[in-house]
Coordinates of C-alpha atoms in Angstrom, one line a residue:
M1 CA 20.0 -33.7 -3.2
S2 CA 22.2 -33.1 -6.3
A3 CA 19.5 -30.9 -7.6
L4 CA 20.1 -28.5 -4.7
M5 CA 23.6 -27.9 -6.0
T6 CA 22.6 -26.7 -9.5
P7 CA 22.4 -23.1 -10.4
E8 CA 19.0 -23.7 -12.0
F9 CA 17.6 -24.7 -8.6
W10 CA 18.7 -21.5 -6.9
V11 CA 17.7 -19.3 -9.8
A12 CA 14.2 -20.8 -9.8
L13 CA 14.1 -20.5 -6.0
A14 CA 15.0 -16.8 -6.2
Q15 CA 12.2 -16.3 -8.8
I16 CA 9.6 -17.9 -6.5
I17 CA 10.7 -15.8 -3.6
L18 CA 10.6 -12.6 -5.7
I19 CA 7.1 -13.5 -7.0
N20 CA 6.0 -13.9 -3.4
I21 CA 7.6 -10.6 -2.3
V22 CA 5.6 -8.8 -5.0
L23 CA 2.4 -10.8 -4.0
S24 CA 3.0 -10.2 -0.3
G25 CA 2.4 -6.4 -0.6
D26 CA -1.3 -6.7 -1.1
N27 CA -1.6 -9.7 1.2
A28 CA 0.2 -7.9 4.1
V29 CA -2.4 -5.2 3.9
V30 CA -5.2 -7.7 4.2
I31 CA -3.6 -9.5 7.2
A32 CA -3.1 -6.2 9.0
L33 CA -6.7 -5.2 8.4
A34 CA -8.0 -8.5 9.7
C35 CA -5.8 -8.4 12.8
R36 CA -6.2 -4.7 13.9
A37 CA -9.3 -5.4 16.1
L38 CA -7.6 -8.2 18.0
P39 CA -5.9 -7.7 21.4
P40 CA -2.1 -7.3 21.0
R41 CA -1.4 -10.8 22.4
Q42 CA -3.6 -12.4 19.7
Q43 CA -2.3 -10.3 16.8
K44 CA 1.0 -12.1 16.5
S45 CA -0.8 -15.5 16.6
A46 CA -3.3 -14.4 13.9
I47 CA -0.5 -13.1 11.6
L48 CA 1.6 -16.2 12.0
F49 CA -1.1 -18.9 11.7
G50 CA -3.0 -16.9 9.0
S51 CA 0.1 -16.5 6.9
A52 CA 1.2 -20.1 7.3
G53 CA -2.3 -21.4 6.5
A54 CA -2.5 -19.1 3.5
V55 CA 0.9 -20.4 2.2
V56 CA -0.2 -24.0 2.5
L57 CA -3.4 -23.3 0.6
R58 CA -1.4 -21.4 -2.0
V59 CA 0.8 -24.6 -2.5
V60 CA -2.3 -26.7 -3.1
L61 CA -3.8 -24.0 -5.4
T62 CA -0.6 -24.0 -7.4
F63 CA -1.0 -27.6 -8.4
F64 CA -4.4 -26.9 -9.9
A65 CA -3.6 -23.4 -11.1
V66 CA -3.9 -23.9 -14.9
L67 CA -7.2 -25.9 -14.6
L68 CA -8.7 -23.4 -12.1
L69 CA -7.9 -20.2 -14.0
A70 CA -9.5 -21.6 -17.1
Q71 CA -12.8 -22.1 -15.4
P72 CA -15.4 -19.4 -16.2
Y73 CA -17.0 -17.4 -13.4
L74 CA -14.2 -18.4 -10.9
K75 CA -12.6 -14.9 -11.0
L76 CA -16.0 -13.2 -10.9
I77 CA -16.9 -15.2 -7.7
G78 CA -13.4 -14.3 -6.3
A79 CA -14.0 -10.6 -7.1
V80 CA -17.3 -10.7 -5.2
L81 CA -15.6 -12.4 -2.2
L82 CA -12.9 -9.7 -2.1
L83 CA -15.5 -6.9 -2.2
W84 CA -17.4 -8.6 0.7
I85 CA -14.2 -9.0 2.7
G86 CA -13.1 -5.4 2.0
I87 CA -16.5 -4.0 3.1
G88 CA -16.5 -6.2 6.2
L89 CA -13.0 -5.1 7.3
L90 CA -13.8 -1.4 6.7
K91 CA -17.1 -1.6 8.5
G92 CA -15.2 -2.8 11.6
D93 CA -13.2 0.4 11.9
D94 CA -14.6 1.0 15.4
E95 CA -14.1 -1.9 17.7
D96 CA -16.5 -2.6 20.7
E97 CA -17.4 -5.4 23.0
D98 CA -20.4 -6.3 20.8
H99 CA -18.0 -6.8 17.9
E100 CA -16.1 -9.6 19.8
D101 CA -17.1 -12.5 17.5
Q102 CA -15.9 -10.8 14.3
A103 CA -12.7 -9.7 16.0
S104 CA -11.9 -13.2 17.3
L105 CA -8.6 -14.9 16.5
W106 CA -10.1 -17.6 14.3
A107 CA -12.3 -15.2 12.4
A108 CA -9.2 -13.2 11.6
I109 CA -7.3 -16.3 10.5
K110 CA -10.2 -17.4 8.3
T111 CA -10.4 -13.9 6.7
I112 CA -6.6 -13.9 6.0
M113 CA -6.7 -17.3 4.4
I114 CA -9.7 -16.7 2.2
A115 CA -8.5 -13.3 1.0
D116 CA -5.0 -14.6 0.4
V117 CA -6.1 -17.5 -1.8
V118 CA -8.5 -15.3 -3.8
M119 CA -5.9 -12.7 -4.4
S120 CA -3.3 -15.3 -5.3
L121 CA -5.3 -16.8 -8.2
D122 CA -3.4 -14.9 -10.9
N123 CA 0.0 -15.2 -9.2
V124 CA 0.1 -19.0 -8.8
I125 CA 0.7 -19.4 -12.5
G126 CA 4.0 -17.5 -12.2
V127 CA 5.0 -19.6 -9.1
A128 CA 4.1 -22.9 -10.9
A129 CA 6.1 -21.9 -14.0
A130 CA 9.1 -21.0 -11.9
A131 CA 8.9 -24.3 -9.9
K132 CA 8.8 -26.4 -13.1
G133 CA 7.1 -29.2 -11.3
N134 CA 9.7 -29.4 -8.5
I135 CA 7.7 -29.8 -5.3
L136 CA 10.7 -29.2 -3.0
L137 CA 11.4 -25.9 -4.9
L138 CA 7.8 -24.9 -4.7
V139 CA 7.4 -25.5 -0.9
A140 CA 10.8 -24.1 -0.1
G141 CA 10.1 -20.8 -1.9
L142 CA 6.7 -20.4 -0.3
V143 CA 8.0 -21.3 3.2
I144 CA 10.8 -18.7 2.9
S145 CA 8.2 -16.1 2.0
I146 CA 6.3 -16.5 5.3
P147 CA 8.7 -14.3 7.3
L148 CA 8.4 -11.6 4.6
I149 CA 4.6 -11.6 4.9
V150 CA 4.7 -11.6 8.7
F151 CA 7.2 -8.7 8.8
G152 CA 5.2 -6.7 6.2
S153 CA 1.8 -7.2 7.9
T154 CA 3.3 -6.4 11.4
L155 CA 4.8 -3.1 10.0
I156 CA 1.5 -2.1 8.4
L157 CA -0.4 -3.0 11.5
K158 CA 1.7 -0.6 13.5
L159 CA 1.3 2.1 10.9
M160 CA -2.5 1.7 11.0
G161 CA -2.4 2.6 14.7
R162 CA -0.7 5.9 13.9
F163 CA -2.3 6.7 10.5
P164 CA -6.0 5.4 10.4
V165 CA -6.3 6.5 6.8
I166 CA -4.3 3.4 5.9
I167 CA -7.3 1.3 6.9
T168 CA -9.5 3.0 4.3
A169 CA -6.7 2.8 1.7
G170 CA -6.2 -1.0 2.5
A171 CA -9.9 -1.7 2.0
A172 CA -9.9 0.3 -1.2
L173 CA -7.0 -1.8 -2.4
L174 CA -9.1 -4.9 -1.9
G175 CA -11.8 -3.3 -4.0
W176 CA -9.3 -2.4 -6.7
V177 CA -7.9 -6.0 -6.9
A178 CA -11.5 -7.3 -7.1
G179 CA -12.2 -5.1 -10.1
E180 CA -9.0 -6.2 -11.8
M181 CA -9.9 -9.8 -11.1
A182 CA -13.5 -9.4 -12.5
V183 CA -12.4 -8.1 -15.9
S184 CA -9.8 -10.9 -16.3
D185 CA -12.5 -13.6 -16.1
P186 CA -12.8 -15.7 -19.3
V187 CA -16.5 -15.0 -19.4
V188 CA -16.0 -11.2 -20.0
H189 CA -12.9 -11.5 -22.1
G190 CA -14.7 -10.5 -25.3
L191 CA -16.4 -7.5 -23.7
V192 CA -13.2 -6.2 -22.1
A193 CA -11.0 -6.8 -25.2
S194 CA -13.1 -4.2 -27.1
R195 CA -13.4 -1.8 -24.2
Q196 CA -9.9 -1.3 -22.8
W197 CA -11.2 1.5 -20.5
L198 CA -12.8 -1.2 -18.3
H199 CA -9.3 -2.1 -17.1
I200 CA -9.3 1.2 -15.2
A201 CA -13.1 1.7 -14.6
A202 CA -13.7 -1.7 -13.0
P203 CA -10.9 -1.5 -10.4
L204 CA -11.8 2.1 -9.6
T205 CA -15.5 1.2 -9.2
G206 CA -14.5 -1.7 -6.9
A207 CA -12.4 0.5 -4.7
L208 CA -15.1 3.2 -4.5
L209 CA -17.8 0.6 -3.7
V210 CA -15.8 -0.9 -0.9
V211 CA -15.1 2.5 0.7
A212 CA -18.6 3.9 0.2
I213 CA -20.5 0.8 1.4
G214 CA -18.1 0.0 4.2
K215 CA -18.2 3.5 5.6
W216 CA -22.0 3.7 5.3
L217 CA -22.4 0.4 7.2
G218 CA -19.9 1.5 9.8
R219 CA -21.8 4.8 10.4
R220 CA -25.1 3.0 10.5
R221 CA -23.8 0.5 13.1
N222 CA -22.5 3.4 15.2
D223 CA -25.8 5.2 15.0
D224 CA -27.6 2.0 16.2
D225 CA -25.1 1.6 19.0
E226 CA -25.7 5.2 20.1
K227 CA -29.5 4.8 20.0
G228 CA -29.2 1.5 22.0
G229 CA -27.0 3.3 24.6
A230 CA -29.4 6.2 24.9
A231 CA -32.3 3.9 25.3
G232 CA -30.5 1.9 28.0
T233 CA -29.6 5.1 29.9
A234 CA -33.2 6.4 29.7
S235 CA -34.6 3.1 31.1

């Protein structure tokens, strides 16, 4: 308990909270995207449980951060996962009854947790360094960050209802982060070091891919729904 009274503890706690505030910006967008198709009564549950579950996984991830980030291909796999999540979320722009499974509460929570962990790979190093091996400090900082994530995602969710373009922008952000993650993988370090333009080209390509493929799949699904509806009416 004496450690709680030291200035060092509170400085480190403030550092962890600040890191999580910065990190929460991207993650709040993901949470809002994943929850937007849910009924209003389920949105709060998805945001709360998804955020809490993601923070727990982030604590676990922090303990293995240095080892994990040194593994080749891990960030490349994470980048592909983020692209897939971004495309899937954008494709679901138009909700319908046939889309019930994907819009379910647990599907949203799963999406939130996976995306949060993947997007947190780089940031856990900063959290681990600030905690200096103090488990109480680590857990306290991350738990305090939950209300910040919940508030941010709730606000973005409301804005999405008024400004649908935020949905596309949020999906593009996932693609951008995926591109940044891909070029930071140890496997491509040599290639990227001699081609600095890839630090812009890869994220931009990721953002464009998510938007283009997500919109195309969304339009194709809508066309199939219209054809199915027309066939049902004709019969």
